[in-house]
Amino acid sequence: MNANHHEVSASTRGQQITLRSPSELADALPFVLGFHPNDSVVLVALHGESGRFGGRIRVGIPRSPGEWDSTADHLAECLVEASARRAAPPDGIVGFLCQDPNPGETAREVHERLRPLAQRLRTACGTLDIPVYEVLCISGGRHFSYCCPDVRCCPPDGTPLSLGGTSALAAAAVYAGIEVRGSLREMEASFRPTGAPGDARQRAALDAAAAKIVPRVVEGAEEHGRTRLREATVALAGRLLGRFAEPPRRIGEDGTRRGRAVIEADDDARVDPGEAAAVIVGLQDRATRDRLAEWMEGAEGAAAVRLWRVLARRCVTPYEEYAAAPLALAGWAAWSTGDEPTARVALNLALRADPEYVFARLLHQACNEGLDPESLRSCLRQGRESRAEAREKTTVPVSRTRTRTRARGVRPGGPRPALPRAGHGAARRGRGTSGVRPAGRAASRPGNPAPHHGGRRGTRSGR
């Protein structure tokens, strides 16, 4: 692995596997992350004398070499600080640079081109007194070592990656039920609009929904109207969630790209453009979003991930920023149900859609630091219970309602009980009272169904 042939170990739910070569280390990476990284810098913390795998951190490789120094420093500091908060600072680090060759470029040329970044990662970790035992470049189906000088195990032209699923770690991971969900690029694509002809219909539906809904959620809107809109959005989203209670009707072919496309198309068919638009725009109100974050456990949580994935794919141009809400909810539901790889991908995409989306930033940080989501689940459960108690207190018994109706001559059914205030979830803590997320470019002129540039953005904080 390097001049000292340092060994590291990876555990798969109780079973420990020792990795003794760069090839085994490269083969382990997808099982550590849950996907095959593309265009990524990955650092993994090692703990103890055996080099047990600990925390990991991944970011995209900056396109500009001028950003490599700051990226290396930031990654090293984040990994060391996060490891120290969880247990103890790492005793060592291994790194990976994963990037496919550009047209006309060889894998060896990628290896040489990224060498300054690898060296900068080593010096950044060394500055923090953490040794780097290995840095591998993975490109074009081969891996190269930046640390091992022995050409017998690490030849200059690289070493072919082992066939997927043939290593001891792969076998142990399959036995433990650990799944590799394809490449990072494929996982991100599952949350993005497809560019299909149906995008035009979805865009028209979003235009109409924005013109109708945005005036009711912007700051200064009448509170009763906002409350009614919240309840309507929650009710519609609940009906949509019910359609995802059963698995896709046409299961794909063993996780292949074609099989995943079939599953996504089946899920898309469950939501029409008008329904999707109404929920997407309604989610720009953070109190509504916090209510829907309560779909977070068991079968309900798994169904919610599929629903939010569909809604994120419906945020077509120029409504890309609207995707921050469904992407953050998808990330939260995935994290809460134990699917950390999907959670990290969804939350990262949410921050790309809107870097200032506080809800996604907090969840992304908590997920990456390995915190237990139960504390947030507990707060959301309390919010749901408080709302149920409030409804019980404001509900008038049927017999008393009928008595009042006869005595006062009021229309049968009596006055409608006051609706409780929404959004008592943990995500509201420490925020303002408006409960409104600005609705992006389409909100700049609420009366116009077409989005415009340069309009008033509204308050961007506390989302």
Short mmCIF file of C-alpha atoms in Angstrom, two decimals:
data_model
loop_
_atom_site.label_atom_id
_atom_site.label_comp_id
_atom_site.label_asym_id
_atom_site.label_seq_id
_atom_site.Cartn_x
_atom_site.Cartn_y
_atom_site.Cartn_z
CA MET A 1 0.00 0.00 0.00
CA ASN A 2 2.95 2.24 0.68
CA ALA A 3 6.53 1.78 1.74
CA ASN A 4 5.39 0.44 5.09
CA HIS A 5 2.61 -1.74 3.65
CA HIS A 6 0.18 -0.31 6.19
CA GLU A 7 -2.96 -2.39 6.67
CA VAL A 8 -6.42 -0.99 7.33
CA SER A 9 -9.64 -2.66 8.32
CA ALA A 10 -13.25 -2.09 7.36
CA SER A 11 -16.22 -3.46 9.24
CA THR A 12 -19.51 -4.55 7.70
CA ARG A 13 -21.98 -4.63 10.58
CA GLY A 14 -19.88 -6.63 12.99
CA GLN A 15 -17.64 -8.46 10.51
CA GLN A 16 -14.12 -7.03 10.16
CA ILE A 17 -12.19 -7.29 6.90
CA THR A 18 -8.48 -6.47 6.65
CA LEU A 19 -7.32 -4.62 3.52
CA ARG A 20 -3.67 -5.23 2.65
CA SER A 21 -3.19 -3.71 -0.80
CA PRO A 22 -4.14 -0.65 -2.85
CA SER A 23 -6.40 -2.85 -4.97
CA GLU A 24 -8.40 -3.96 -1.92
CA LEU A 25 -8.54 -0.39 -0.70
CA ALA A 26 -9.85 0.85 -4.06
CA ASP A 27 -12.43 -1.95 -4.11
CA ALA A 28 -13.63 -0.94 -0.64
CA LEU A 29 -14.44 2.67 -1.53
CA PRO A 30 -17.93 2.12 -3.05
CA PHE A 31 -18.97 0.11 0.02
CA VAL A 32 -17.71 2.84 2.34
CA LEU A 33 -19.73 5.53 0.53
CA GLY A 34 -22.65 3.47 -0.77
CA PHE A 35 -21.97 4.50 -4.40
CA HIS A 36 -19.18 4.84 -6.92
CA PRO A 37 -17.93 8.44 -6.66
CA ASN A 38 -17.42 10.52 -9.81
CA ASP A 39 -15.22 13.62 -9.93
CA SER A 40 -14.69 13.38 -6.19
CA VAL A 41 -12.12 13.92 -3.47
CA VAL A 42 -12.70 11.47 -0.63
CA LEU A 43 -10.91 11.33 2.72
CA VAL A 44 -11.47 8.46 5.16
CA ALA A 45 -10.35 8.56 8.80
CA LEU A 46 -8.46 5.60 10.30
CA HIS A 47 -8.52 4.78 14.00
CA GLY A 48 -6.43 2.56 16.22
CA GLU A 49 -3.45 0.34 15.47
CA SER A 50 -5.47 -1.69 12.99
CA GLY A 51 -6.46 1.37 10.99
CA ARG A 52 -10.21 0.87 11.44
CA PHE A 53 -12.31 2.91 9.03
CA GLY A 54 -14.05 5.86 10.66
CA GLY A 55 -15.62 9.04 9.35
CA ARG A 56 -15.38 10.07 5.71
CA ILE A 57 -15.88 13.23 3.76
CA ARG A 58 -16.44 13.78 0.02
CA VAL A 59 -16.56 16.83 -2.23
CA GLY A 60 -16.32 17.38 -5.95
CA ILE A 61 -12.87 18.01 -7.40
CA PRO A 62 -12.63 21.77 -8.07
CA ARG A 63 -12.24 22.49 -11.75
CA SER A 64 -9.76 25.26 -11.10
CA PRO A 65 -6.37 24.15 -9.69
CA GLY A 66 -6.29 27.51 -7.93
CA GLU A 67 -8.93 26.17 -5.53
CA TRP A 68 -7.08 22.98 -4.65
CA ASP A 69 -5.11 24.44 -1.73
CA SER A 70 -8.18 25.79 0.07
CA THR A 71 -10.15 22.62 -0.68
CA ALA A 72 -7.43 20.40 0.78
CA ASP A 73 -7.15 22.52 3.94
CA HIS A 74 -10.92 22.61 4.42
CA LEU A 75 -11.37 18.86 3.91
CA ALA A 76 -8.60 17.94 6.34
CA GLU A 77 -9.91 20.30 9.02
CA CYS A 78 -13.52 19.14 8.63
CA LEU A 79 -12.63 15.44 8.84
CA VAL A 80 -10.39 15.86 11.87
CA GLU A 81 -12.87 18.08 13.72
CA ALA A 82 -15.83 15.82 12.97
CA SER A 83 -13.90 12.73 14.07
CA ALA A 84 -12.87 14.45 17.31
CA ARG A 85 -16.48 15.36 18.07
CA ARG A 86 -17.69 11.81 17.49
CA ALA A 87 -14.96 9.90 19.30
CA ALA A 88 -11.33 10.88 18.84
CA PRO A 89 -9.11 12.51 16.20
CA PRO A 90 -8.05 10.06 13.49
CA ASP A 91 -4.76 8.23 13.79
CA GLY A 92 -4.33 8.27 10.05
CA ILE A 93 -6.10 9.12 6.79
CA VAL A 94 -6.45 7.56 3.36
CA GLY A 95 -7.50 9.61 0.37
CA PHE A 96 -9.01 9.00 -3.05
CA LEU A 97 -9.11 11.14 -6.19
CA CYS A 98 -11.78 9.79 -8.52
CA GLN A 99 -12.12 11.28 -11.99
CA ASP A 100 -12.71 9.79 -15.44
CA PRO A 101 -10.42 10.85 -18.28
CA ASN A 102 -11.49 13.70 -20.55
CA PRO A 103 -11.85 12.95 -24.27
CA GLY A 104 -8.40 12.20 -25.64
CA GLU A 105 -6.90 11.84 -22.16
CA THR A 106 -5.54 8.63 -20.63
CA ALA A 107 -5.99 7.44 -17.07
CA ARG A 108 -2.27 7.87 -16.46
CA GLU A 109 -2.50 11.50 -17.59
CA VAL A 110 -5.34 12.05 -15.11
CA HIS A 111 -3.12 10.58 -12.41
CA GLU A 112 -0.32 13.01 -13.23
CA ARG A 113 -2.65 15.99 -13.62
CA LEU A 114 -4.11 15.45 -10.14
CA ARG A 115 -0.75 14.82 -8.48
CA PRO A 116 -0.50 18.41 -7.06
CA LEU A 117 -3.90 17.98 -5.40
CA ALA A 118 -2.81 14.67 -3.87
CA GLN A 119 0.35 16.27 -2.53
CA ARG A 120 -1.63 19.18 -1.12
CA LEU A 121 -3.97 16.78 0.69
CA ARG A 122 -0.96 15.10 2.30
CA THR A 123 0.56 18.36 3.48
CA ALA A 124 -2.81 19.65 4.76
CA CYS A 125 -3.24 16.53 6.90
CA GLY A 126 0.40 16.65 7.98
CA THR A 127 -0.06 20.19 9.21
CA LEU A 128 -2.68 18.77 11.59
CA ASP A 129 -0.24 16.04 12.69
CA ILE A 130 -2.29 13.31 10.99
CA PRO A 131 -0.31 10.95 8.73
CA VAL A 132 -1.67 10.04 5.30
CA TYR A 133 -1.01 6.35 4.63
CA GLU A 134 -2.24 6.30 1.06
CA VAL A 135 -3.75 8.47 -1.66
CA LEU A 136 -5.16 6.63 -4.68
CA CYS A 137 -6.21 7.99 -8.04
CA ILE A 138 -9.08 6.00 -9.56
CA SER A 139 -9.61 6.72 -13.24
CA GLY A 140 -10.61 4.83 -16.35
CA GLY A 141 -11.09 1.52 -14.56
CA ARG A 142 -7.59 1.65 -13.04
CA HIS A 143 -6.06 2.81 -9.78
CA PHE A 144 -2.72 4.54 -9.16
CA SER A 145 -0.86 5.18 -5.93
CA TYR A 146 0.65 8.54 -5.02
CA CYS A 147 2.46 7.10 -1.99
CA CYS A 148 3.83 3.68 -2.92
CA PRO A 149 7.17 3.72 -4.78
CA ASP A 150 7.20 -0.03 -5.43
CA VAL A 151 6.46 -0.59 -9.14
CA ARG A 152 5.84 -4.28 -8.45
CA CYS A 153 2.57 -3.55 -6.67
CA CYS A 154 1.88 -0.04 -7.99
CA PRO A 155 3.08 0.16 -11.63
CA PRO A 156 3.25 3.58 -13.36
CA ASP A 157 0.47 2.61 -15.79
CA GLY A 158 -1.84 1.73 -12.91
CA THR A 159 -3.58 -1.47 -11.90
CA PRO A 160 -6.96 -2.59 -13.26
CA LEU A 161 -9.75 -2.43 -10.70
CA SER A 162 -11.05 -5.80 -9.59
CA LEU A 163 -14.34 -7.01 -10.97
CA GLY A 164 -17.23 -5.73 -8.89
CA GLY A 165 -18.36 -8.07 -6.18
CA THR A 166 -15.34 -10.40 -6.28
CA SER A 167 -13.36 -9.19 -3.24
CA ALA A 168 -13.68 -10.42 0.33
CA LEU A 169 -15.09 -7.04 1.35
CA ALA A 170 -17.69 -7.15 -1.41
CA ALA A 171 -18.81 -10.60 -0.31
CA ALA A 172 -19.02 -9.49 3.32
CA ALA A 173 -20.96 -6.38 2.35
CA VAL A 174 -23.49 -8.40 0.35
CA TYR A 175 -23.89 -10.76 3.28
CA ALA A 176 -24.47 -7.78 5.59
CA GLY A 177 -27.05 -6.27 3.24
CA ILE A 178 -24.93 -3.26 2.25
CA GLU A 179 -25.93 -2.00 -1.19
CA VAL A 180 -23.90 0.00 -3.70
CA ARG A 181 -26.40 2.23 -5.52
CA GLY A 182 -24.55 2.75 -8.78
CA SER A 183 -22.47 5.84 -9.45
CA LEU A 184 -22.80 9.24 -7.83
CA ARG A 185 -23.67 10.68 -11.24
CA GLU A 186 -26.57 8.25 -11.60
CA MET A 187 -27.83 8.94 -8.08
CA GLU A 188 -27.83 12.68 -8.71
CA ALA A 189 -29.60 12.22 -12.04
CA SER A 190 -32.47 10.44 -10.28
CA PHE A 191 -33.31 13.74 -8.52
CA ARG A 192 -33.04 16.00 -11.57
CA PRO A 193 -35.47 16.87 -14.37
CA THR A 194 -35.07 14.55 -17.33
CA GLY A 195 -35.52 17.14 -20.06
CA ALA A 196 -38.34 15.05 -21.55
CA PRO A 197 -41.20 16.61 -23.56
CA GLY A 198 -43.35 16.45 -20.42
CA ASP A 199 -41.24 19.25 -18.93
CA ALA A 200 -43.23 21.81 -20.94
CA ARG A 201 -46.49 20.70 -19.31
CA GLN A 202 -44.86 20.80 -15.89
CA ARG A 203 -43.48 24.28 -16.54
CA ALA A 204 -46.93 25.55 -17.49
CA ALA A 205 -48.42 23.99 -14.34
CA LEU A 206 -45.74 25.62 -12.18
CA ASP A 207 -46.41 28.99 -13.83
CA ALA A 208 -50.11 28.69 -13.00
CA ALA A 209 -49.48 27.46 -9.45
CA ALA A 210 -46.98 30.25 -8.76
CA ALA A 211 -49.41 32.90 -9.95
CA LYS A 212 -52.14 31.50 -7.69
CA ILE A 213 -50.18 30.45 -4.59
CA VAL A 214 -47.20 32.80 -4.25
CA PRO A 215 -49.31 35.86 -3.27
CA ARG A 216 -50.69 33.78 -0.38
CA VAL A 217 -47.30 32.80 1.09
CA VAL A 218 -45.11 35.89 0.68
CA GLU A 219 -44.44 38.08 3.70
CA GLY A 220 -47.33 40.37 4.47
CA ALA A 221 -49.96 37.94 3.17
CA GLU A 222 -53.07 37.45 5.29
CA GLU A 223 -52.37 34.80 7.95
CA HIS A 224 -55.72 33.04 7.65
CA GLY A 225 -55.16 32.56 3.93
CA ARG A 226 -51.70 31.16 4.58
CA THR A 227 -53.07 28.74 7.16
CA ARG A 228 -55.73 27.47 4.77
CA LEU A 229 -53.12 27.05 2.06
CA ARG A 230 -50.91 25.05 4.43
CA GLU A 231 -53.73 22.69 5.27
CA ALA A 232 -54.63 22.28 1.60
CA THR A 233 -51.01 21.54 0.66
CA VAL A 234 -50.61 19.01 3.48
CA ALA A 235 -53.85 17.29 2.49
CA LEU A 236 -52.85 17.08 -1.19
CA ALA A 237 -49.38 15.80 -0.31
CA GLY A 238 -50.99 13.19 1.93
CA ARG A 239 -53.12 11.93 -0.95
CA LEU A 240 -50.04 11.72 -3.15
CA LEU A 241 -48.14 9.85 -0.43
CA GLY A 242 -50.86 7.22 -0.40
CA ARG A 243 -50.08 6.42 -4.03
CA PHE A 244 -46.55 5.44 -3.03
CA ALA A 245 -47.64 3.03 -0.32
CA GLU A 246 -46.99 0.12 -2.69
CA PRO A 247 -43.70 -0.56 -4.53
CA PRO A 248 -43.36 0.32 -8.21
CA ARG A 249 -45.61 -1.75 -10.42
CA ARG A 250 -42.79 -2.60 -12.84
CA ILE A 251 -39.63 -3.58 -11.01
CA GLY A 252 -36.37 -2.88 -12.84
CA GLU A 253 -33.74 -5.33 -13.96
CA ASP A 254 -31.48 -5.95 -10.98
CA GLY A 255 -30.57 -2.32 -10.41
CA THR A 256 -29.34 -1.65 -13.96
CA ARG A 257 -29.63 1.82 -15.42
CA ARG A 258 -32.56 0.72 -17.59
CA GLY A 259 -34.25 -0.86 -14.58
CA ARG A 260 -33.88 2.34 -12.55
CA ALA A 261 -35.33 4.37 -15.41
CA VAL A 262 -38.37 2.09 -15.49
CA ILE A 263 -38.91 2.52 -11.74
CA GLU A 264 -38.56 6.32 -11.97
CA ALA A 265 -41.03 6.45 -14.87
CA ASP A 266 -43.51 4.39 -12.87
CA ASP A 267 -43.22 6.75 -9.90
CA ASP A 268 -43.55 9.81 -12.14
CA ALA A 269 -46.81 8.45 -13.54
CA ARG A 270 -48.39 8.58 -10.07
CA VAL A 271 -48.34 12.41 -9.90
CA ASP A 272 -49.82 14.68 -12.54
CA PRO A 273 -48.24 18.09 -13.34
CA GLY A 274 -50.91 20.14 -11.59
CA GLU A 275 -50.65 18.18 -8.35
CA ALA A 276 -46.86 18.34 -8.42
CA ALA A 277 -46.89 22.09 -9.04
CA ALA A 278 -49.31 22.79 -6.18
CA VAL A 279 -47.20 20.88 -3.64
CA ILE A 280 -43.86 22.23 -4.93
CA VAL A 281 -44.99 25.84 -4.63
CA GLY A 282 -46.76 25.18 -1.34
CA LEU A 283 -43.52 23.75 0.09
CA GLN A 284 -41.88 27.15 -0.26
CA ASP A 285 -43.67 27.95 3.00
CA ARG A 286 -41.36 26.56 5.67
CA ALA A 287 -44.16 25.79 8.12
CA THR A 288 -45.72 23.50 5.50
CA ARG A 289 -42.34 21.90 4.86
CA ASP A 290 -41.87 21.25 8.58
CA ARG A 291 -45.27 19.58 8.79
CA LEU A 292 -44.36 17.25 5.93
CA ALA A 293 -41.00 16.45 7.51
CA GLU A 294 -43.01 14.33 9.96
CA TRP A 295 -43.13 11.62 7.27
CA MET A 296 -39.86 10.14 8.43
CA GLU A 297 -40.18 6.57 9.71
CA GLY A 298 -40.79 3.08 8.42
CA ALA A 299 -42.84 2.50 5.31
CA GLU A 300 -44.15 6.08 5.44
CA GLY A 301 -40.61 7.45 5.36
CA ALA A 302 -39.59 5.22 2.46
CA ALA A 303 -42.67 6.27 0.48
CA ALA A 304 -41.92 9.91 1.27
CA VAL A 305 -38.42 9.61 -0.25
CA ARG A 306 -39.97 8.42 -3.51
CA LEU A 307 -42.54 11.23 -3.50
CA TRP A 308 -39.97 13.95 -2.81
CA ARG A 309 -37.72 12.49 -5.50
CA VAL A 310 -40.55 12.81 -8.03
CA LEU A 311 -41.27 16.41 -6.99
CA ALA A 312 -37.58 17.33 -7.21
CA ARG A 313 -37.52 16.01 -10.78
CA ARG A 314 -40.51 18.22 -11.58
CA CYS A 315 -38.64 21.45 -10.70
CA VAL A 316 -37.89 22.24 -14.33
CA THR A 317 -36.26 25.41 -15.68
CA PRO A 318 -36.61 28.16 -14.43
CA TYR A 319 -37.88 26.62 -11.16
CA GLU A 320 -34.64 24.85 -10.20
CA GLU A 321 -34.38 26.73 -6.89
CA TYR A 322 -37.78 25.41 -5.82
CA ALA A 323 -36.20 21.93 -5.68
CA ALA A 324 -34.36 22.83 -2.45
CA ALA A 325 -37.45 22.00 -0.36
CA PRO A 326 -38.32 18.54 -1.78
CA LEU A 327 -34.61 17.65 -1.97
CA ALA A 328 -34.10 18.57 1.68
CA LEU A 329 -37.17 16.55 2.67
CA ALA A 330 -35.90 13.58 0.63
CA GLY A 331 -32.54 13.87 2.37
CA TRP A 332 -34.15 14.03 5.79
CA ALA A 333 -36.48 11.07 5.19
CA ALA A 334 -33.62 9.00 3.75
CA TRP A 335 -31.34 9.81 6.70
CA SER A 336 -34.12 9.11 9.20
CA THR A 337 -34.79 5.71 7.63
CA GLY A 338 -31.10 4.73 7.58
CA ASP A 339 -30.23 5.43 3.93
CA GLU A 340 -27.26 7.74 4.49
CA PRO A 341 -25.84 7.61 0.91
CA THR A 342 -29.13 8.83 -0.58
CA ALA A 343 -29.46 11.40 2.20
CA ARG A 344 -26.04 12.91 1.50
CA VAL A 345 -26.68 13.08 -2.25
CA ALA A 346 -30.11 14.70 -1.84
CA LEU A 347 -28.93 17.25 0.75
CA ASN A 348 -25.91 18.16 -1.35
CA LEU A 349 -28.19 18.78 -4.34
CA ALA A 350 -30.50 20.88 -2.15
CA LEU A 351 -27.57 23.13 -1.29
CA ARG A 352 -26.64 23.40 -4.95
CA ALA A 353 -30.18 24.50 -5.71
CA ASP A 354 -30.05 27.09 -2.91
CA PRO A 355 -26.77 27.43 -0.96
CA GLU A 356 -28.56 29.51 1.70
CA TYR A 357 -31.26 26.94 2.47
CA VAL A 358 -30.75 26.64 6.22
CA PHE A 359 -32.85 23.50 6.69
CA ALA A 360 -30.65 21.60 4.22
CA ARG A 361 -27.42 23.04 5.62
CA LEU A 362 -28.22 21.90 9.16
CA LEU A 363 -29.30 18.43 8.05
CA HIS A 364 -26.26 18.05 5.80
CA GLN A 365 -23.91 18.94 8.64
CA ALA A 366 -25.65 16.63 11.11
CA CYS A 367 -25.67 13.71 8.67
CA ASN A 368 -22.01 14.15 7.78
CA GLU A 369 -21.04 14.31 11.46
CA GLY A 370 -22.78 11.02 12.14
CA LEU A 371 -25.29 12.44 14.61
CA ASP A 372 -28.32 10.42 15.66
CA PRO A 373 -31.48 11.62 13.86
CA GLU A 374 -33.62 10.45 16.77
CA SER A 375 -33.42 13.82 18.54
CA LEU A 376 -35.02 15.54 15.55
CA ARG A 377 -37.53 12.73 15.12
CA SER A 378 -38.55 13.19 18.75
CA CYS A 379 -39.18 16.92 18.23
CA LEU A 380 -41.26 16.27 15.13
CA ARG A 381 -43.32 13.64 16.96
CA GLN A 382 -44.01 16.14 19.73
CA GLY A 383 -45.16 18.67 17.15
CA ARG A 384 -47.57 16.14 15.67
CA GLU A 385 -48.90 15.23 19.11
CA SER A 386 -49.33 18.90 20.10
CA ARG A 387 -51.34 19.53 16.97
CA ALA A 388 -53.55 16.52 17.65
CA GLU A 389 -54.20 17.78 21.18
CA ALA A 390 -55.03 21.24 19.87
CA ARG A 391 -57.56 19.76 17.44
CA GLU A 392 -59.23 17.83 20.25
CA LYS A 393 -59.57 20.98 22.33
CA THR A 394 -61.04 23.04 19.48
CA THR A 395 -63.43 20.33 18.22
CA VAL A 396 -67.03 20.91 19.34
CA PRO A 397 -69.06 17.75 20.22
CA VAL A 398 -71.69 16.94 17.59
CA SER A 399 -74.62 17.06 20.06
CA ARG A 400 -73.65 20.55 21.28
CA THR A 401 -73.21 21.75 17.70
CA ARG A 402 -76.70 20.59 16.75
CA THR A 403 -78.19 22.27 19.81
CA ARG A 404 -76.55 25.56 18.91
CA THR A 405 -77.67 25.22 15.31
CA ARG A 406 -81.32 24.85 16.25
CA ALA A 407 -81.19 27.60 18.84
CA ARG A 408 -79.45 30.18 16.67
CA GLY A 409 -80.84 29.20 13.30
CA VAL A 410 -77.38 28.77 11.85
CA ARG A 411 -76.66 26.71 8.72
CA PRO A 412 -76.34 22.99 9.58
CA GLY A 413 -72.80 22.05 10.48
CA GLY A 414 -72.17 25.14 12.56
CA PRO A 415 -69.14 27.35 12.39
CA ARG A 416 -65.93 25.70 11.32
CA PRO A 417 -63.49 25.18 14.23
CA ALA A 418 -60.34 27.26 14.22
CA LEU A 419 -57.43 25.48 12.60
CA PRO A 420 -54.31 25.00 14.71
CA ARG A 421 -51.12 26.74 13.67
CA ALA A 422 -48.86 24.54 11.60
CA GLY A 423 -45.15 23.96 11.69
CA HIS A 424 -44.24 23.19 15.29
CA GLY A 425 -41.43 20.87 14.15
CA ALA A 426 -37.84 21.21 15.31
CA ALA A 427 -36.87 22.98 12.11
CA ARG A 428 -38.77 26.09 13.29
CA ARG A 429 -36.70 26.55 16.40
CA GLY A 430 -34.85 29.82 16.52
CA ARG A 431 -36.54 31.26 13.44
CA GLY A 432 -38.72 34.19 12.64
CA THR A 433 -42.48 34.21 12.77
CA SER A 434 -43.32 34.66 9.12
CA GLY A 435 -42.91 30.97 8.26
CA VAL A 436 -42.34 31.80 4.62
CA ARG A 437 -39.59 30.76 2.31
CA PRO A 438 -39.17 33.16 -0.61
CA ALA A 439 -40.46 31.56 -3.74
CA GLY A 440 -37.52 32.29 -6.01
CA ARG A 441 -37.68 33.98 -9.36
CA ALA A 442 -41.32 33.17 -9.88
CA ALA A 443 -42.19 35.14 -6.76
CA SER A 444 -40.81 38.42 -7.96
CA ARG A 445 -44.15 39.32 -9.53
CA PRO A 446 -46.84 37.20 -7.90
CA GLY A 447 -49.53 38.28 -10.28
CA ASN A 448 -47.65 37.14 -13.34
CA PRO A 449 -47.53 33.40 -14.05
CA ALA A 450 -44.17 33.65 -15.80
CA PRO A 451 -41.01 33.94 -13.70
CA HIS A 452 -39.00 37.15 -14.03
CA HIS A 453 -35.47 38.08 -13.13
CA GLY A 454 -34.49 40.83 -10.74
CA GLY A 455 -37.59 40.84 -8.59
CA ARG A 456 -37.71 41.14 -4.79
CA ARG A 457 -36.35 38.00 -3.22
CA GLY A 458 -37.90 38.33 0.19
CA THR A 459 -36.26 37.19 3.40
CA ARG A 460 -33.67 34.48 2.71
CA SER A 461 -32.84 33.67 6.32
CA GLY A 462 -34.30 31.09 8.66
CA ARG A 463 -35.30 28.58 6.02
#
